[in-house]
């Protein structure tokens, strides 16, 4: 079963695929230019002690982005069965 959420809500260590990036957001076009393209895999590597910014991995690229900017990136992921 698939789920949809924004990058700012993705738990640390979880892998997801980019569904879309809001190009109307101030950072949206920059994210697209950096390789956050639909279908690509993204992982949240680390979260700052106070929760902002977050470090993400896109292919071999690592980026630190603000949570409010990460909210413009929608992801799809496989839901895990909970025991």
PDB file of N, CA, C and O in Angstrom:
ATOM      1  N   UNK A   1       0.842  -1.175   0.000  1.00  0.00           N
ATOM      2  CA  UNK A   1       0.000   0.000   0.000  1.00  0.00           C
ATOM      3  C   UNK A   1       0.891   1.243   0.000  1.00  0.00           C
ATOM      4  O   UNK A   1       1.881   1.295   0.707  1.00  0.00           O
ATOM      5  N   UNK A   2       0.522   2.235  -0.777  1.00  0.00           N
ATOM      6  CA  UNK A   2       1.340   3.440  -0.886  1.00  0.00           C
ATOM      7  C   UNK A   2       0.755   4.566  -0.048  1.00  0.00           C
ATOM      8  O   UNK A   2      -0.444   4.667   0.135  1.00  0.00           O
ATOM      9  N   UNK A   3       1.655   5.410   0.448  1.00  0.00           N
ATOM     10  CA  UNK A   3       1.258   6.579   1.206  1.00  0.00           C
ATOM     11  C   UNK A   3       1.844   7.822   0.558  1.00  0.00           C
ATOM     12  O   UNK A   3       2.804   7.739  -0.212  1.00  0.00           O
ATOM     13  N   UNK A   4       1.271   8.970   0.868  1.00  0.00           N
ATOM     14  CA  UNK A   4       1.754  10.254   0.348  1.00  0.00           C
ATOM     15  C   UNK A   4       1.949  11.192   1.521  1.00  0.00           C
ATOM     16  O   UNK A   4       1.093  11.270   2.417  1.00  0.00           O
ATOM     17  N   UNK A   5       3.087  11.890   1.537  1.00  0.00           N
ATOM     18  CA  UNK A   5       3.352  12.899   2.556  1.00  0.00           C
ATOM     19  C   UNK A   5       4.355  13.891   1.999  1.00  0.00           C
ATOM     20  O   UNK A   5       4.922  13.673   0.926  1.00  0.00           O
ATOM     21  N   UNK A   6       4.576  14.973   2.711  1.00  0.00           N
ATOM     22  CA  UNK A   6       5.563  15.955   2.272  1.00  0.00           C
ATOM     23  C   UNK A   6       6.901  15.636   2.937  1.00  0.00           C
ATOM     24  O   UNK A   6       6.963  14.961   3.966  1.00  0.00           O
ATOM     25  N   UNK A   7       7.966  16.122   2.348  1.00  0.00           N
ATOM     26  CA  UNK A   7       9.313  15.809   2.810  1.00  0.00           C
ATOM     27  C   UNK A   7       9.542  16.249   4.250  1.00  0.00           C
ATOM     28  O   UNK A   7      10.281  15.603   4.985  1.00  0.00           O
ATOM     29  N   UNK A   8       8.917  17.317   4.682  1.00  0.00           N
ATOM     30  CA  UNK A   8       9.116  17.773   6.058  1.00  0.00           C
ATOM     31  C   UNK A   8       8.565  16.791   7.084  1.00  0.00           C
ATOM     32  O   UNK A   8       8.917  16.855   8.261  1.00  0.00           O
ATOM     33  N   UNK A   9       7.731  15.840   6.670  1.00  0.00           N
ATOM     34  CA  UNK A   9       7.138  14.843   7.573  1.00  0.00           C
ATOM     35  C   UNK A   9       7.789  13.469   7.461  1.00  0.00           C
ATOM     36  O   UNK A   9       7.427  12.557   8.205  1.00  0.00           O
ATOM     37  N   UNK A  10       8.742  13.293   6.543  1.00  0.00           N
ATOM     38  CA  UNK A  10       9.380  11.990   6.353  1.00  0.00           C
ATOM     39  C   UNK A  10      10.299  11.699   7.539  1.00  0.00           C
ATOM     40  O   UNK A  10      11.156  12.507   7.872  1.00  0.00           O
ATOM     41  N   UNK A  11      10.138  10.537   8.186  1.00  0.00           N
ATOM     42  CA  UNK A  11      11.000  10.196   9.317  1.00  0.00           C
ATOM     43  C   UNK A  11      12.455   9.998   8.892  1.00  0.00           C
ATOM     44  O   UNK A  11      12.735   9.587   7.763  1.00  0.00           O
ATOM     45  N   UNK A  12      13.357  10.247   9.802  1.00  0.00           N
ATOM     46  CA  UNK A  12      14.786  10.077   9.560  1.00  0.00           C
ATOM     47  C   UNK A  12      15.085   8.628   9.196  1.00  0.00           C
ATOM     48  O   UNK A  12      14.586   7.703   9.839  1.00  0.00           O
ATOM     49  N   UNK A  13      15.871   8.438   8.135  1.00  0.00           N
ATOM     50  CA  UNK A  13      16.260   7.114   7.692  1.00  0.00           C
ATOM     51  C   UNK A  13      15.305   6.458   6.713  1.00  0.00           C
ATOM     52  O   UNK A  13      15.627   5.444   6.107  1.00  0.00           O
ATOM     53  N   UNK A  14      14.154   7.028   6.511  1.00  0.00           N
ATOM     54  CA  UNK A  14      13.141   6.450   5.617  1.00  0.00           C
ATOM     55  C   UNK A  14      13.410   6.883   4.175  1.00  0.00           C
ATOM     56  O   UNK A  14      13.774   8.027   3.925  1.00  0.00           O
ATOM     57  N   UNK A  15      13.225   5.989   3.236  1.00  0.00           N
ATOM     58  CA  UNK A  15      13.418   6.277   1.810  1.00  0.00           C
ATOM     59  C   UNK A  15      12.051   6.442   1.165  1.00  0.00           C
ATOM     60  O   UNK A  15      11.125   5.688   1.450  1.00  0.00           O
ATOM     61  N   UNK A  16      11.927   7.444   0.300  1.00  0.00           N
ATOM     62  CA  UNK A  16      10.680   7.681  -0.431  1.00  0.00           C
ATOM     63  C   UNK A  16      11.022   8.166  -1.835  1.00  0.00           C
ATOM     64  O   UNK A  16      12.169   8.496  -2.127  1.00  0.00           O
ATOM     65  N   UNK A  17      10.015   8.218  -2.692  1.00  0.00           N
ATOM     66  CA  UNK A  17      10.188   8.734  -4.054  1.00  0.00           C
ATOM     67  C   UNK A  17       9.475  10.078  -4.179  1.00  0.00           C
ATOM     68  O   UNK A  17       8.392  10.267  -3.639  1.00  0.00           O
ATOM     69  N   UNK A  18      10.101  10.972  -4.933  1.00  0.00           N
ATOM     70  CA  UNK A  18       9.507  12.292  -5.160  1.00  0.00           C
ATOM     71  C   UNK A  18       8.292  12.123  -6.063  1.00  0.00           C
ATOM     72  O   UNK A  18       8.378  11.533  -7.143  1.00  0.00           O
ATOM     73  N   UNK A  19       7.154  12.622  -5.611  1.00  0.00           N
ATOM     74  CA  UNK A  19       5.927  12.601  -6.403  1.00  0.00           C
ATOM     75  C   UNK A  19       5.854  13.871  -7.246  1.00  0.00           C
ATOM     76  O   UNK A  19       5.671  13.825  -8.450  1.00  0.00           O
ATOM     77  N   UNK A  20       6.032  15.017  -6.588  1.00  0.00           N
ATOM     78  CA  UNK A  20       6.104  16.290  -7.297  1.00  0.00           C
ATOM     79  C   UNK A  20       6.713  17.358  -6.404  1.00  0.00           C
ATOM     80  O   UNK A  20       6.823  17.201  -5.203  1.00  0.00           O
ATOM     81  N   UNK A  21       7.141  18.437  -7.045  1.00  0.00           N
ATOM     82  CA  UNK A  21       7.713  19.596  -6.367  1.00  0.00           C
ATOM     83  C   UNK A  21       6.900  20.800  -6.789  1.00  0.00           C
ATOM     84  O   UNK A  21       6.680  21.021  -7.982  1.00  0.00           O
ATOM     85  N   UNK A  22       6.443  21.584  -5.823  1.00  0.00           N
ATOM     86  CA  UNK A  22       5.661  22.783  -6.120  1.00  0.00           C
ATOM     87  C   UNK A  22       6.581  23.854  -6.699  1.00  0.00           C
ATOM     88  O   UNK A  22       7.308  24.523  -5.968  1.00  0.00           O
ATOM     89  N   UNK A  23       6.578  23.999  -8.016  1.00  0.00           N
ATOM     90  CA  UNK A  23       7.448  24.970  -8.687  1.00  0.00           C
ATOM     91  C   UNK A  23       7.034  26.405  -8.379  1.00  0.00           C
ATOM     92  O   UNK A  23       7.808  27.330  -8.614  1.00  0.00           O
ATOM     93  N   UNK A  24       5.829  26.608  -7.845  1.00  0.00           N
ATOM     94  CA  UNK A  24       5.392  27.955  -7.485  1.00  0.00           C
ATOM     95  C   UNK A  24       5.963  28.399  -6.141  1.00  0.00           C
ATOM     96  O   UNK A  24       5.933  29.575  -5.812  1.00  0.00           O
ATOM     97  N   UNK A  25       6.464  27.456  -5.350  1.00  0.00           N
ATOM     98  CA  UNK A  25       7.099  27.776  -4.073  1.00  0.00           C
ATOM     99  C   UNK A  25       8.424  28.471  -4.366  1.00  0.00           C
ATOM    100  O   UNK A  25       9.077  28.202  -5.376  1.00  0.00           O
ATOM    101  N   UNK A  26       8.858  29.344  -3.464  1.00  0.00           N
ATOM    102  CA  UNK A  26      10.087  30.113  -3.676  1.00  0.00           C
ATOM    103  C   UNK A  26      11.299  29.218  -3.961  1.00  0.00           C
ATOM    104  O   UNK A  26      12.151  29.563  -4.774  1.00  0.00           O
ATOM    105  N   UNK A  27      11.405  28.069  -3.302  1.00  0.00           N
ATOM    106  CA  UNK A  27      12.556  27.183  -3.491  1.00  0.00           C
ATOM    107  C   UNK A  27      12.279  26.039  -4.458  1.00  0.00           C
ATOM    108  O   UNK A  27      13.176  25.268  -4.782  1.00  0.00           O
ATOM    109  N   UNK A  28      11.049  25.916  -4.953  1.00  0.00           N
ATOM    110  CA  UNK A  28      10.672  24.791  -5.792  1.00  0.00           C
ATOM    111  C   UNK A  28      11.522  24.620  -7.038  1.00  0.00           C
ATOM    112  O   UNK A  28      11.991  23.521  -7.331  1.00  0.00           O
ATOM    113  N   UNK A  29      11.729  25.675  -7.772  1.00  0.00           N
ATOM    114  CA  UNK A  29      12.532  25.593  -8.995  1.00  0.00           C
ATOM    115  C   UNK A  29      13.983  25.242  -8.680  1.00  0.00           C
ATOM    116  O   UNK A  29      14.621  24.504  -9.421  1.00  0.00           O
ATOM    117  N   UNK A  30      14.488  25.759  -7.573  1.00  0.00           N
ATOM    118  CA  UNK A  30      15.867  25.456  -7.169  1.00  0.00           C
ATOM    119  C   UNK A  30      16.000  23.966  -6.854  1.00  0.00           C
ATOM    120  O   UNK A  30      16.968  23.324  -7.238  1.00  0.00           O
ATOM    121  N   UNK A  31      15.012  23.392  -6.167  1.00  0.00           N
ATOM    122  CA  UNK A  31      15.038  21.963  -5.856  1.00  0.00           C
ATOM    123  C   UNK A  31      15.022  21.126  -7.133  1.00  0.00           C
ATOM    124  O   UNK A  31      15.742  20.133  -7.233  1.00  0.00           O
ATOM    125  N   UNK A  32      14.210  21.512  -8.087  1.00  0.00           N
ATOM    126  CA  UNK A  32      14.166  20.794  -9.371  1.00  0.00           C
ATOM    127  C   UNK A  32      15.521  20.857 -10.064  1.00  0.00           C
ATOM    128  O   UNK A  32      16.010  19.860 -10.591  1.00  0.00           O
ATOM    129  N   UNK A  33      16.159  22.019 -10.043  1.00  0.00           N
ATOM    130  CA  UNK A  33      17.462  22.186 -10.676  1.00  0.00           C
ATOM    131  C   UNK A  33      18.545  21.362  -9.969  1.00  0.00           C
ATOM    132  O   UNK A  33      19.503  20.919 -10.597  1.00  0.00           O
ATOM    133  N   UNK A  34      18.381  21.133  -8.663  1.00  0.00           N
ATOM    134  CA  UNK A  34      19.354  20.359  -7.900  1.00  0.00           C
ATOM    135  C   UNK A  34      19.155  18.850  -8.025  1.00  0.00           C
ATOM    136  O   UNK A  34      19.950  18.072  -7.522  1.00  0.00           O
ATOM    137  N   UNK A  35      18.084  18.439  -8.694  1.00  0.00           N
ATOM    138  CA  UNK A  35      17.891  17.017  -8.936  1.00  0.00           C
ATOM    139  C   UNK A  35      16.761  16.364  -8.170  1.00  0.00           C
ATOM    140  O   UNK A  35      16.607  15.154  -8.223  1.00  0.00           O
ATOM    141  N   UNK A  36      15.970  17.135  -7.451  1.00  0.00           N
ATOM    142  CA  UNK A  36      14.795  16.577  -6.774  1.00  0.00           C
ATOM    143  C   UNK A  36      13.680  16.468  -7.801  1.00  0.00           C
ATOM    144  O   UNK A  36      12.758  17.269  -7.839  1.00  0.00           O
ATOM    145  N   UNK A  37      13.775  15.443  -8.635  1.00  0.00           N
ATOM    146  CA  UNK A  37      12.854  15.270  -9.746  1.00  0.00           C
ATOM    147  C   UNK A  37      11.843  14.173  -9.443  1.00  0.00           C
ATOM    148  O   UNK A  37      12.154  13.225  -8.706  1.00  0.00           O
ATOM    149  N   UNK A  38      10.641  14.277  -9.993  1.00  0.00           N
ATOM    150  CA  UNK A  38       9.647  13.219  -9.793  1.00  0.00           C
ATOM    151  C   UNK A  38      10.214  11.847 -10.159  1.00  0.00           C
ATOM    152  O   UNK A  38      10.869  11.685 -11.189  1.00  0.00           O
ATOM    153  N   UNK A  39       9.994  10.886  -9.273  1.00  0.00           N
ATOM    154  CA  UNK A  39      10.484   9.532  -9.470  1.00  0.00           C
ATOM    155  C   UNK A  39      11.806   9.248  -8.781  1.00  0.00           C
ATOM    156  O   UNK A  39      12.173   8.097  -8.593  1.00  0.00           O
ATOM    157  N   UNK A  40      12.526  10.298  -8.405  1.00  0.00           N
ATOM    158  CA  UNK A  40      13.819  10.112  -7.741  1.00  0.00           C
ATOM    159  C   UNK A  40      13.661   9.743  -6.278  1.00  0.00           C
ATOM    160  O   UNK A  40      12.682  10.100  -5.636  1.00  0.00           O
ATOM    161  N   UNK A  41      14.646   9.019  -5.745  1.00  0.00           N
ATOM    162  CA  UNK A  41      14.616   8.631  -4.340  1.00  0.00           C
ATOM    163  C   UNK A  41      15.218   9.722  -3.472  1.00  0.00           C
ATOM    164  O   UNK A  41      16.189  10.369  -3.852  1.00  0.00           O
ATOM    165  N   UNK A  42      14.637   9.896  -2.298  1.00  0.00           N
ATOM    166  CA  UNK A  42      15.130  10.864  -1.328  1.00  0.00           C
ATOM    167  C   UNK A  42      15.088  10.214   0.052  1.00  0.00           C
ATOM    168  O   UNK A  42      14.195   9.417   0.348  1.00  0.00           O
ATOM    169  N   UNK A  43      16.083  10.532   0.880  1.00  0.00           N
ATOM    170  CA  UNK A  43      16.177  10.009   2.241  1.00  0.00           C
ATOM    171  C   UNK A  43      16.480  11.160   3.187  1.00  0.00           C
ATOM    172  O   UNK A  43      17.296  12.024   2.863  1.00  0.00           O
ATOM    173  N   UNK A  44      15.842  11.175   4.345  1.00  0.00           N
ATOM    174  CA  UNK A  44      16.209  12.134   5.384  1.00  0.00           C
ATOM    175  C   UNK A  44      17.332  11.492   6.178  1.00  0.00           C
ATOM    176  O   UNK A  44      17.150  10.446   6.800  1.00  0.00           O
ATOM    177  N   UNK A  45      18.533  12.090   6.122  1.00  0.00           N
ATOM    178  CA  UNK A  45      19.706  11.543   6.813  1.00  0.00           C
ATOM    179  C   UNK A  45      19.780  11.988   8.265  1.00  0.00           C
ATOM    180  O   UNK A  45      20.081  11.193   9.143  1.00  0.00           O
ATOM    181  N   UNK A  46      19.550  13.269   8.489  1.00  0.00           N
ATOM    182  CA  UNK A  46      19.696  13.825   9.836  1.00  0.00           C
ATOM    183  C   UNK A  46      18.717  14.958  10.040  1.00  0.00           C
ATOM    184  O   UNK A  46      18.268  15.601   9.098  1.00  0.00           O
ATOM    185  N   UNK A  47      18.436  15.208  11.303  1.00  0.00           N
ATOM    186  CA  UNK A  47      17.602  16.346  11.680  1.00  0.00           C
ATOM    187  C   UNK A  47      18.376  17.132  12.725  1.00  0.00           C
ATOM    188  O   UNK A  47      18.940  16.545  13.660  1.00  0.00           O
ATOM    189  N   UNK A  48      18.426  18.448  12.586  1.00  0.00           N
ATOM    190  CA  UNK A  48      19.129  19.296  13.556  1.00  0.00           C
ATOM    191  C   UNK A  48      18.505  19.127  14.939  1.00  0.00           C
ATOM    192  O   UNK A  48      17.330  18.778  15.059  1.00  0.00           O
ATOM    193  N   UNK A  49      19.270  19.381  15.995  1.00  0.00           N
ATOM    194  CA  UNK A  49      18.771  19.197  17.357  1.00  0.00           C
ATOM    195  C   UNK A  49      17.441  19.896  17.657  1.00  0.00           C
ATOM    196  O   UNK A  49      16.615  19.362  18.379  1.00  0.00           O
ATOM    197  N   UNK A  50      17.217  21.040  17.097  1.00  0.00           N
ATOM    198  CA  UNK A  50      15.958  21.752  17.330  1.00  0.00           C
ATOM    199  C   UNK A  50      14.934  21.489  16.227  1.00  0.00           C
ATOM    200  O   UNK A  50      13.901  22.142  16.156  1.00  0.00           O
ATOM    201  N   UNK A  51      15.232  20.536  15.325  1.00  0.00           N
ATOM    202  CA  UNK A  51      14.276  20.124  14.307  1.00  0.00           C
ATOM    203  C   UNK A  51      14.380  20.828  12.968  1.00  0.00           C
ATOM    204  O   UNK A  51      13.687  20.471  12.025  1.00  0.00           O
ATOM    205  N   UNK A  52      15.237  21.809  12.843  1.00  0.00           N
ATOM    206  CA  UNK A  52      15.344  22.565  11.602  1.00  0.00           C
ATOM    207  C   UNK A  52      16.760  23.091  11.468  1.00  0.00           C
ATOM    208  O   UNK A  52      17.262  23.689  12.426  1.00  0.00           O
ATOM    209  N   UNK A  53      17.463  22.869  10.383  1.00  0.00           N
ATOM    210  CA  UNK A  53      17.076  22.255   9.119  1.00  0.00           C
ATOM    211  C   UNK A  53      17.169  20.729   9.185  1.00  0.00           C
ATOM    212  O   UNK A  53      17.551  20.153  10.205  1.00  0.00           O
ATOM    213  N   UNK A  54      16.845  20.107   8.027  1.00  0.00           N
ATOM    214  CA  UNK A  54      16.995  18.662   7.879  1.00  0.00           C
ATOM    215  C   UNK A  54      18.024  18.403   6.785  1.00  0.00           C
ATOM    216  O   UNK A  54      18.158  19.192   5.853  1.00  0.00           O
ATOM    217  N   UNK A  55      18.774  17.312   6.925  1.00  0.00           N
ATOM    218  CA  UNK A  55      19.754  16.909   5.910  1.00  0.00           C
ATOM    219  C   UNK A  55      19.133  15.777   5.117  1.00  0.00           C
ATOM    220  O   UNK A  55      18.671  14.794   5.688  1.00  0.00           O
ATOM    221  N   UNK A  56      19.114  15.941   3.798  1.00  0.00           N
ATOM    222  CA  UNK A  56      18.531  14.924   2.936  1.00  0.00           C
ATOM    223  C   UNK A  56      19.571  14.423   1.945  1.00  0.00           C
ATOM    224  O   UNK A  56      20.571  15.097   1.686  1.00  0.00           O
ATOM    225  N   UNK A  57      19.316  13.226   1.420  1.00  0.00           N
ATOM    226  CA  UNK A  57      20.187  12.650   0.395  1.00  0.00           C
ATOM    227  C   UNK A  57      19.335  12.401  -0.846  1.00  0.00           C
ATOM    228  O   UNK A  57      18.269  11.790  -0.767  1.00  0.00           O
ATOM    229  N   UNK A  58      19.823  12.894  -1.977  1.00  0.00           N
ATOM    230  CA  UNK A  58      19.192  12.671  -3.277  1.00  0.00           C
ATOM    231  C   UNK A  58      20.283  12.133  -4.182  1.00  0.00           C
ATOM    232  O   UNK A  58      21.173  12.874  -4.585  1.00  0.00           O
ATOM    233  N   UNK A  59      20.260  10.825  -4.436  1.00  0.00           N
ATOM    234  CA  UNK A  59      21.355  10.205  -5.174  1.00  0.00           C
ATOM    235  C   UNK A  59      22.640  10.364  -4.375  1.00  0.00           C
ATOM    236  O   UNK A  59      22.695  10.007  -3.202  1.00  0.00           O
ATOM    237  N   UNK A  60      23.672  10.925  -4.978  1.00  0.00           N
ATOM    238  CA  UNK A  60      24.934  11.146  -4.267  1.00  0.00           C
ATOM    239  C   UNK A  60      25.013  12.548  -3.658  1.00  0.00           C
ATOM    240  O   UNK A  60      25.989  12.881  -2.995  1.00  0.00           O
ATOM    241  N   UNK A  61      23.989  13.352  -3.857  1.00  0.00           N
ATOM    242  CA  UNK A  61      23.954  14.726  -3.361  1.00  0.00           C
ATOM    243  C   UNK A  61      23.349  14.776  -1.956  1.00  0.00           C
ATOM    244  O   UNK A  61      22.342  14.128  -1.683  1.00  0.00           O
ATOM    245  N   UNK A  62      23.976  15.536  -1.061  1.00  0.00           N
ATOM    246  CA  UNK A  62      23.425  15.762   0.277  1.00  0.00           C
ATOM    247  C   UNK A  62      23.127  17.244   0.421  1.00  0.00           C
ATOM    248  O   UNK A  62      23.954  18.086   0.104  1.00  0.00           O
ATOM    249  N   UNK A  63      21.923  17.545   0.894  1.00  0.00           N
ATOM    250  CA  UNK A  63      21.473  18.925   1.043  1.00  0.00           C
ATOM    251  C   UNK A  63      20.945  19.156   2.452  1.00  0.00           C
ATOM    252  O   UNK A  63      20.363  18.253   3.047  1.00  0.00           O
ATOM    253  N   UNK A  64      21.099  20.354   2.959  1.00  0.00           N
ATOM    254  CA  UNK A  64      20.453  20.772   4.202  1.00  0.00           C
ATOM    255  C   UNK A  64      19.405  21.806   3.805  1.00  0.00           C
ATOM    256  O   UNK A  64      19.732  22.813   3.163  1.00  0.00           O
ATOM    257  N   UNK A  65      18.161  21.541   4.148  1.00  0.00           N
ATOM    258  CA  UNK A  65      17.083  22.445   3.766  1.00  0.00           C
ATOM    259  C   UNK A  65      16.169  22.721   4.956  1.00  0.00           C
ATOM    260  O   UNK A  65      16.079  21.921   5.888  1.00  0.00           O
ATOM    261  N   UNK A  66      15.513  23.876   4.905  1.00  0.00           N
ATOM    262  CA  UNK A  66      14.560  24.243   5.959  1.00  0.00           C
ATOM    263  C   UNK A  66      13.306  23.396   5.835  1.00  0.00           C
ATOM    264  O   UNK A  66      12.872  23.057   4.730  1.00  0.00           O
ATOM    265  N   UNK A  67      12.702  23.106   6.968  1.00  0.00           N
ATOM    266  CA  UNK A  67      11.463  22.311   6.964  1.00  0.00           C
ATOM    267  C   UNK A  67      10.362  23.007   6.165  1.00  0.00           C
ATOM    268  O   UNK A  67       9.610  22.355   5.464  1.00  0.00           O
ATOM    269  N   UNK A  68      10.261  24.317   6.282  1.00  0.00           N
ATOM    270  CA  UNK A  68       9.184  25.001   5.553  1.00  0.00           C
ATOM    271  C   UNK A  68       9.374  24.897   4.046  1.00  0.00           C
ATOM    272  O   UNK A  68       8.410  24.890   3.295  1.00  0.00           O
ATOM    273  N   UNK A  69      10.634  24.798   3.596  1.00  0.00           N
ATOM    274  CA  UNK A  69      10.894  24.594   2.168  1.00  0.00           C
ATOM    275  C   UNK A  69      10.644  23.136   1.782  1.00  0.00           C
ATOM    276  O   UNK A  69      10.158  22.851   0.684  1.00  0.00           O
ATOM    277  N   UNK A  70      10.964  22.215   2.683  1.00  0.00           N
ATOM    278  CA  UNK A  70      10.743  20.791   2.413  1.00  0.00           C
ATOM    279  C   UNK A  70       9.258  20.480   2.249  1.00  0.00           C
ATOM    280  O   UNK A  70       8.897  19.496   1.609  1.00  0.00           O
ATOM    281  N   UNK A  71       8.402  21.312   2.808  1.00  0.00           N
ATOM    282  CA  UNK A  71       6.956  21.084   2.721  1.00  0.00           C
ATOM    283  C   UNK A  71       6.436  21.185   1.286  1.00  0.00           C
ATOM    284  O   UNK A  71       5.351  20.678   0.992  1.00  0.00           O
ATOM    285  N   UNK A  72       7.188  21.786   0.370  1.00  0.00           N
ATOM    286  CA  UNK A  72       6.722  21.916  -1.015  1.00  0.00           C
ATOM    287  C   UNK A  72       7.050  20.688  -1.855  1.00  0.00           C
ATOM    288  O   UNK A  72       6.726  20.634  -3.040  1.00  0.00           O
ATOM    289  N   UNK A  73       7.663  19.667  -1.236  1.00  0.00           N
ATOM    290  CA  UNK A  73       8.035  18.450  -1.955  1.00  0.00           C
ATOM    291  C   UNK A  73       7.150  17.313  -1.460  1.00  0.00           C
ATOM    292  O   UNK A  73       7.197  16.948  -0.284  1.00  0.00           O
ATOM    293  N   UNK A  74       6.313  16.777  -2.373  1.00  0.00           N
ATOM    294  CA  UNK A  74       5.436  15.656  -1.997  1.00  0.00           C
ATOM    295  C   UNK A  74       6.096  14.343  -2.387  1.00  0.00           C
ATOM    296  O   UNK A  74       6.708  14.245  -3.444  1.00  0.00           O
ATOM    297  N   UNK A  75       5.943  13.362  -1.508  1.00  0.00           N
ATOM    298  CA  UNK A  75       6.589  12.068  -1.678  1.00  0.00           C
ATOM    299  C   UNK A  75       5.572  10.949  -1.666  1.00  0.00           C
ATOM    300  O   UNK A  75       4.481  11.090  -1.113  1.00  0.00           O
ATOM    301  N   UNK A  76       5.964   9.825  -2.233  1.00  0.00           N
ATOM    302  CA  UNK A  76       5.193   8.603  -2.129  1.00  0.00           C
ATOM    303  C   UNK A  76       6.113   7.532  -1.550  1.00  0.00           C
ATOM    304  O   UNK A  76       7.314   7.540  -1.806  1.00  0.00           O
ATOM    305  N   UNK A  77       5.554   6.645  -0.744  1.00  0.00           N
ATOM    306  CA  UNK A  77       6.359   5.617  -0.099  1.00  0.00           C
ATOM    307  C   UNK A  77       5.500   4.385   0.131  1.00  0.00           C
ATOM    308  O   UNK A  77       4.273   4.457   0.131  1.00  0.00           O
ATOM    309  N   UNK A  78       6.169   3.260   0.326  1.00  0.00           N
ATOM    310  CA  UNK A  78       5.481   2.016   0.645  1.00  0.00           C
ATOM    311  C   UNK A  78       5.189   2.007   2.137  1.00  0.00           C
ATOM    312  O   UNK A  78       6.101   2.172   2.944  1.00  0.00           O
ATOM    313  N   UNK A  79       3.935   1.833   2.491  1.00  0.00           N
ATOM    314  CA  UNK A  79       3.579   1.736   3.895  1.00  0.00           C
ATOM    315  C   UNK A  79       4.013   0.378   4.416  1.00  0.00           C
ATOM    316  O   UNK A  79       3.822  -0.635   3.767  1.00  0.00           O
ATOM    317  N   UNK A  80       4.586   0.383   5.600  1.00  0.00           N
ATOM    318  CA  UNK A  80       5.005  -0.858   6.240  1.00  0.00           C
ATOM    319  C   UNK A  80       3.846  -1.421   7.044  1.00  0.00           C
ATOM    320  O   UNK A  80       3.058  -0.689   7.611  1.00  0.00           O
ATOM    321  N   UNK A  81       3.785  -2.735   7.095  1.00  0.00           N
ATOM    322  CA  UNK A  81       2.793  -3.378   7.946  1.00  0.00           C
ATOM    323  C   UNK A  81       3.243  -3.238   9.392  1.00  0.00           C
ATOM    324  O   UNK A  81       4.374  -3.566   9.722  1.00  0.00           O
ATOM    325  N   UNK A  82       2.377  -2.722  10.222  1.00  0.00           N
ATOM    326  CA  UNK A  82       2.691  -2.566  11.638  1.00  0.00           C
ATOM    327  C   UNK A  82       2.326  -3.848  12.382  1.00  0.00           C
ATOM    328  O   UNK A  82       1.267  -4.407  12.148  1.00  0.00           O
ATOM    329  N   UNK A  83       3.192  -4.340  13.276  1.00  0.00           N
ATOM    330  CA  UNK A  83       2.886  -5.572  14.006  1.00  0.00           C
ATOM    331  C   UNK A  83       1.767  -5.395  15.013  1.00  0.00           C
ATOM    332  O   UNK A  83       1.445  -4.377  15.456  1.00  0.00           O
TER     333      UNK A  83
END
